[in-house]
């Protein structure tokens, strides 16, 4: 076996470890922290919805991988297929559980329990006003 083939096998092996072991650990330690405490509920019929939004949750960056709905009571986050493969679960976070919304421009940063998230201003800014 040539050195080139060995290097390629090592790189592919490392990528497999990253995809199937490390990413689910990061998902559980960040997204799973608040998703487990806030089970999903069905959004109200008049909820504002946007698909394929970008969120960052600790080390986990989910660019264009979250479907969002907002209603009077909750911020509903539904991971897209790619993120569900890695173990992210849907969640409905009550507005009162979202603390310290900061930032300007298109994105806001907020705290949910012990986890800091960054997401689109259109939905996180609503937490400042209680939904």
C-alpha positions as protocol buffer text, in pm:
chain_id: "A"
residue {
  index: 1
  type: UNK
  ca { x: 0 y: 0 z: 0 }
}
residue {
  index: 2
  type: UNK
  ca { x: 135 y: 341 z: -91 }
}
residue {
  index: 3
  type: UNK
  ca { x: 182 y: 627 z: 151 }
}
residue {
  index: 4
  type: UNK
  ca { x: -83 y: 828 z: -32 }
}
residue {
  index: 5
  type: UNK
  ca { x: -345 y: 558 z: 19 }
}
residue {
  index: 6
  type: UNK
  ca { x: -254 y: 534 z: 388 }
}
residue {
  index: 7
  type: UNK
  ca { x: -288 y: 911 z: 433 }
}
residue {
  index: 8
  type: UNK
  ca { x: -628 y: 906 z: 260 }
}
residue {
  index: 9
  type: UNK
  ca { x: -747 y: 623 z: 487 }
}
residue {
  index: 10
  type: UNK
  ca { x: -635 y: 813 z: 797 }
}
residue {
  index: 11
  type: UNK
  ca { x: -816 y: 1128 z: 683 }
}
residue {
  index: 12
  type: UNK
  ca { x: -1137 y: 937 z: 604 }
}
residue {
  index: 13
  type: UNK
  ca { x: -1115 y: 758 z: 940 }
}
residue {
  index: 14
  type: UNK
  ca { x: -1072 y: 1087 z: 1124 }
}
residue {
  index: 15
  type: UNK
  ca { x: -1371 y: 1237 z: 942 }
}
residue {
  index: 16
  type: UNK
  ca { x: -1585 y: 936 z: 1034 }
}
residue {
  index: 17
  type: UNK
  ca { x: -1491 y: 975 z: 1400 }
}
residue {
  index: 18
  type: UNK
  ca { x: -1575 y: 1344 z: 1383 }
}
residue {
  index: 19
  type: UNK
  ca { x: -1913 y: 1288 z: 1217 }
}
residue {
  index: 20
  type: UNK
  ca { x: -2040 y: 992 z: 1414 }
}
residue {
  index: 21
  type: UNK
  ca { x: -1892 y: 1044 z: 1759 }
}
residue {
  index: 22
  type: UNK
  ca { x: -1792 y: 1404 z: 1828 }
}
residue {
  index: 23
  type: UNK
  ca { x: -2082 y: 1591 z: 1669 }
}
residue {
  index: 24
  type: UNK
  ca { x: -2350 y: 1395 z: 1863 }
}
residue {
  index: 25
  type: UNK
  ca { x: -2157 y: 1465 z: 2185 }
}
residue {
  index: 26
  type: UNK
  ca { x: -2155 y: 1839 z: 2108 }
}
residue {
  index: 27
  type: UNK
  ca { x: -2526 y: 1824 z: 2021 }
}
residue {
  index: 28
  type: UNK
  ca { x: -2615 y: 1656 z: 2352 }
}
residue {
  index: 29
  type: UNK
  ca { x: -2406 y: 1896 z: 2558 }
}
residue {
  index: 30
  type: UNK
  ca { x: -2550 y: 2211 z: 2397 }
}
residue {
  index: 31
  type: UNK
  ca { x: -2885 y: 2173 z: 2219 }
}
residue {
  index: 32
  type: UNK
  ca { x: -2982 y: 1877 z: 2435 }
}
residue {
  index: 33
  type: UNK
  ca { x: -2940 y: 2086 z: 2750 }
}
residue {
  index: 34
  type: UNK
  ca { x: -3248 y: 2297 z: 2683 }
}
residue {
  index: 35
  type: UNK
  ca { x: -3436 y: 2074 z: 2436 }
}
residue {
  index: 36
  type: UNK
  ca { x: -3476 y: 1808 z: 2706 }
}
residue {
  index: 37
  type: UNK
  ca { x: -3627 y: 2062 z: 2944 }
}
residue {
  index: 38
  type: UNK
  ca { x: -3866 y: 2212 z: 2689 }
}
residue {
  index: 39
  type: UNK
  ca { x: -4054 y: 1943 z: 2493 }
}
residue {
  index: 40
  type: UNK
  ca { x: -4206 y: 2042 z: 2159 }
}
residue {
  index: 41
  type: UNK
  ca { x: -4565 y: 2158 z: 2137 }
}
residue {
  index: 42
  type: UNK
  ca { x: -4763 y: 2235 z: 1827 }
}
residue {
  index: 43
  type: UNK
  ca { x: -4733 y: 2602 z: 1720 }
}
residue {
  index: 44
  type: UNK
  ca { x: -5049 y: 2810 z: 1724 }
}
residue {
  index: 45
  type: UNK
  ca { x: -5227 y: 2836 z: 1387 }
}
residue {
  index: 46
  type: UNK
  ca { x: -5132 y: 3204 z: 1360 }
}
residue {
  index: 47
  type: UNK
  ca { x: -4762 y: 3142 z: 1435 }
}
residue {
  index: 48
  type: UNK
  ca { x: -4503 y: 3321 z: 1224 }
}
residue {
  index: 49
  type: UNK
  ca { x: -4289 y: 3058 z: 1049 }
}
residue {
  index: 50
  type: UNK
  ca { x: -3960 y: 3067 z: 864 }
}
residue {
  index: 51
  type: UNK
  ca { x: -3768 y: 2769 z: 735 }
}
residue {
  index: 52
  type: UNK
  ca { x: -3394 y: 2708 z: 715 }
}
residue {
  index: 53
  type: UNK
  ca { x: -3278 y: 2964 z: 968 }
}
residue {
  index: 54
  type: UNK
  ca { x: -2926 y: 2975 z: 1114 }
}
residue {
  index: 55
  type: UNK
  ca { x: -2854 y: 2925 z: 1484 }
}
residue {
  index: 56
  type: UNK
  ca { x: -2541 y: 2879 z: 1688 }
}
residue {
  index: 57
  type: UNK
  ca { x: -2561 y: 2695 z: 2016 }
}
residue {
  index: 58
  type: UNK
  ca { x: -2233 y: 2687 z: 2205 }
}
residue {
  index: 59
  type: UNK
  ca { x: -1983 y: 2511 z: 1976 }
}
residue {
  index: 60
  type: UNK
  ca { x: -2263 y: 2384 z: 1752 }
}
residue {
  index: 61
  type: UNK
  ca { x: -2322 y: 2593 z: 1440 }
}
residue {
  index: 62
  type: UNK
  ca { x: -2641 y: 2511 z: 1251 }
}
residue {
  index: 63
  type: UNK
  ca { x: -2634 y: 2727 z: 941 }
}
residue {
  index: 64
  type: UNK
  ca { x: -2965 y: 2707 z: 756 }
}
residue {
  index: 65
  type: UNK
  ca { x: -3064 y: 2399 z: 956 }
}
residue {
  index: 66
  type: UNK
  ca { x: -3348 y: 2512 z: 1185 }
}
residue {
  index: 67
  type: UNK
  ca { x: -3715 y: 2571 z: 1106 }
}
residue {
  index: 68
  type: UNK
  ca { x: -3859 y: 2836 z: 1339 }
}
residue {
  index: 69
  type: UNK
  ca { x: -4210 y: 2926 z: 1445 }
}
residue {
  index: 70
  type: UNK
  ca { x: -4309 y: 3192 z: 1697 }
}
residue {
  index: 71
  type: UNK
  ca { x: -4641 y: 3240 z: 1867 }
}
residue {
  index: 72
  type: UNK
  ca { x: -4764 y: 3416 z: 2182 }
}
residue {
  index: 73
  type: UNK
  ca { x: -4621 y: 3153 z: 2416 }
}
residue {
  index: 74
  type: UNK
  ca { x: -4320 y: 2985 z: 2255 }
}
residue {
  index: 75
  type: UNK
  ca { x: -4017 y: 2995 z: 2032 }
}
residue {
  index: 76
  type: UNK
  ca { x: -4053 y: 2668 z: 1839 }
}
residue {
  index: 77
  type: UNK
  ca { x: -3729 y: 2526 z: 1697 }
}
residue {
  index: 78
  type: UNK
  ca { x: -3745 y: 2228 z: 1461 }
}
residue {
  index: 79
  type: UNK
  ca { x: -3409 y: 2100 z: 1332 }
}
residue {
  index: 80
  type: UNK
  ca { x: -3387 y: 2022 z: 962 }
}
residue {
  index: 81
  type: UNK
  ca { x: -3310 y: 1665 z: 854 }
}
residue {
  index: 82
  type: UNK
  ca { x: -2932 y: 1703 z: 859 }
}
residue {
  index: 83
  type: UNK
  ca { x: -2931 y: 1813 z: 1224 }
}
residue {
  index: 84
  type: UNK
  ca { x: -3187 y: 1548 z: 1327 }
}
residue {
  index: 85
  type: UNK
  ca { x: -2947 y: 1284 z: 1193 }
}
residue {
  index: 86
  type: UNK
  ca { x: -2694 y: 1405 z: 1451 }
}
residue {
  index: 87
  type: UNK
  ca { x: -2944 y: 1394 z: 1736 }
}
residue {
  index: 88
  type: UNK
  ca { x: -3097 y: 1740 z: 1764 }
}
residue {
  index: 89
  type: UNK
  ca { x: -3455 y: 1726 z: 1887 }
}
residue {
  index: 90
  type: UNK
  ca { x: -3740 y: 1970 z: 1832 }
}
residue {
  index: 91
  type: UNK
  ca { x: -3816 y: 2203 z: 2120 }
}
residue {
  index: 92
  type: UNK
  ca { x: -4065 y: 2472 z: 2216 }
}
residue {
  index: 93
  type: UNK
  ca { x: -3910 y: 2724 z: 2451 }
}
residue {
  index: 94
  type: UNK
  ca { x: -4142 y: 2945 z: 2655 }
}
residue {
  index: 95
  type: UNK
  ca { x: -4060 y: 3313 z: 2613 }
}
residue {
  index: 96
  type: UNK
  ca { x: -4006 y: 3351 z: 2988 }
}
residue {
  index: 97
  type: UNK
  ca { x: -3727 y: 3088 z: 2974 }
}
residue {
  index: 98
  type: UNK
  ca { x: -3520 y: 3305 z: 2736 }
}
residue {
  index: 99
  type: UNK
  ca { x: -3292 y: 3549 z: 2919 }
}
residue {
  index: 100
  type: UNK
  ca { x: -3056 y: 3835 z: 2836 }
}
residue {
  index: 101
  type: UNK
  ca { x: -3121 y: 3897 z: 2471 }
}
residue {
  index: 102
  type: UNK
  ca { x: -2840 y: 4116 z: 2335 }
}
residue {
  index: 103
  type: UNK
  ca { x: -2704 y: 4229 z: 2002 }
}
residue {
  index: 104
  type: UNK
  ca { x: -2791 y: 4449 z: 1707 }
}
residue {
  index: 105
  type: UNK
  ca { x: -2835 y: 4388 z: 1339 }
}
residue {
  index: 106
  type: UNK
  ca { x: -2960 y: 4061 z: 1190 }
}
residue {
  index: 107
  type: UNK
  ca { x: -2868 y: 3834 z: 1484 }
}
residue {
  index: 108
  type: UNK
  ca { x: -2926 y: 3828 z: 1859 }
}
residue {
  index: 109
  type: UNK
  ca { x: -2766 y: 3632 z: 2140 }
}
residue {
  index: 110
  type: UNK
  ca { x: -2977 y: 3491 z: 2423 }
}
residue {
  index: 111
  type: UNK
  ca { x: -2943 y: 3254 z: 2715 }
}
residue {
  index: 112
  type: UNK
  ca { x: -3169 y: 2953 z: 2766 }
}
residue {
  index: 113
  type: UNK
  ca { x: -3083 y: 2797 z: 3100 }
}
residue {
  index: 114
  type: UNK
  ca { x: -2706 y: 2745 z: 3094 }
}
residue {
  index: 115
  type: UNK
  ca { x: -2678 y: 2757 z: 2714 }
}
residue {
  index: 116
  type: UNK
  ca { x: -2610 y: 3061 z: 2501 }
}
residue {
  index: 117
  type: UNK
  ca { x: -2766 y: 3066 z: 2156 }
}
residue {
  index: 118
  type: UNK
  ca { x: -2730 y: 3304 z: 1865 }
}
residue {
  index: 119
  type: UNK
  ca { x: -3003 y: 3329 z: 1608 }
}
residue {
  index: 120
  type: UNK
  ca { x: -3205 y: 3557 z: 1381 }
}
residue {
  index: 121
  type: UNK
  ca { x: -3314 y: 3887 z: 1532 }
}
residue {
  index: 122
  type: UNK
  ca { x: -3668 y: 3852 z: 1396 }
}
residue {
  index: 123
  type: UNK
  ca { x: -3743 y: 3572 z: 1642 }
}
residue {
  index: 124
  type: UNK
  ca { x: -3507 y: 3624 z: 1938 }
}
residue {
  index: 125
  type: UNK
  ca { x: -3591 y: 3993 z: 1971 }
}
residue {
  index: 126
  type: UNK
  ca { x: -3948 y: 3884 z: 2053 }
}
residue {
  index: 127
  type: UNK
  ca { x: -3818 y: 3739 z: 2381 }
}
residue {
  index: 128
  type: UNK
  ca { x: -3741 y: 4094 z: 2498 }
}
residue {
  index: 129
  type: UNK
  ca { x: -4115 y: 4161 z: 2484 }
}
residue {
  index: 130
  type: UNK
  ca { x: -4237 y: 3824 z: 2610 }
}
residue {
  index: 131
  type: UNK
  ca { x: -4345 y: 3690 z: 2269 }
}
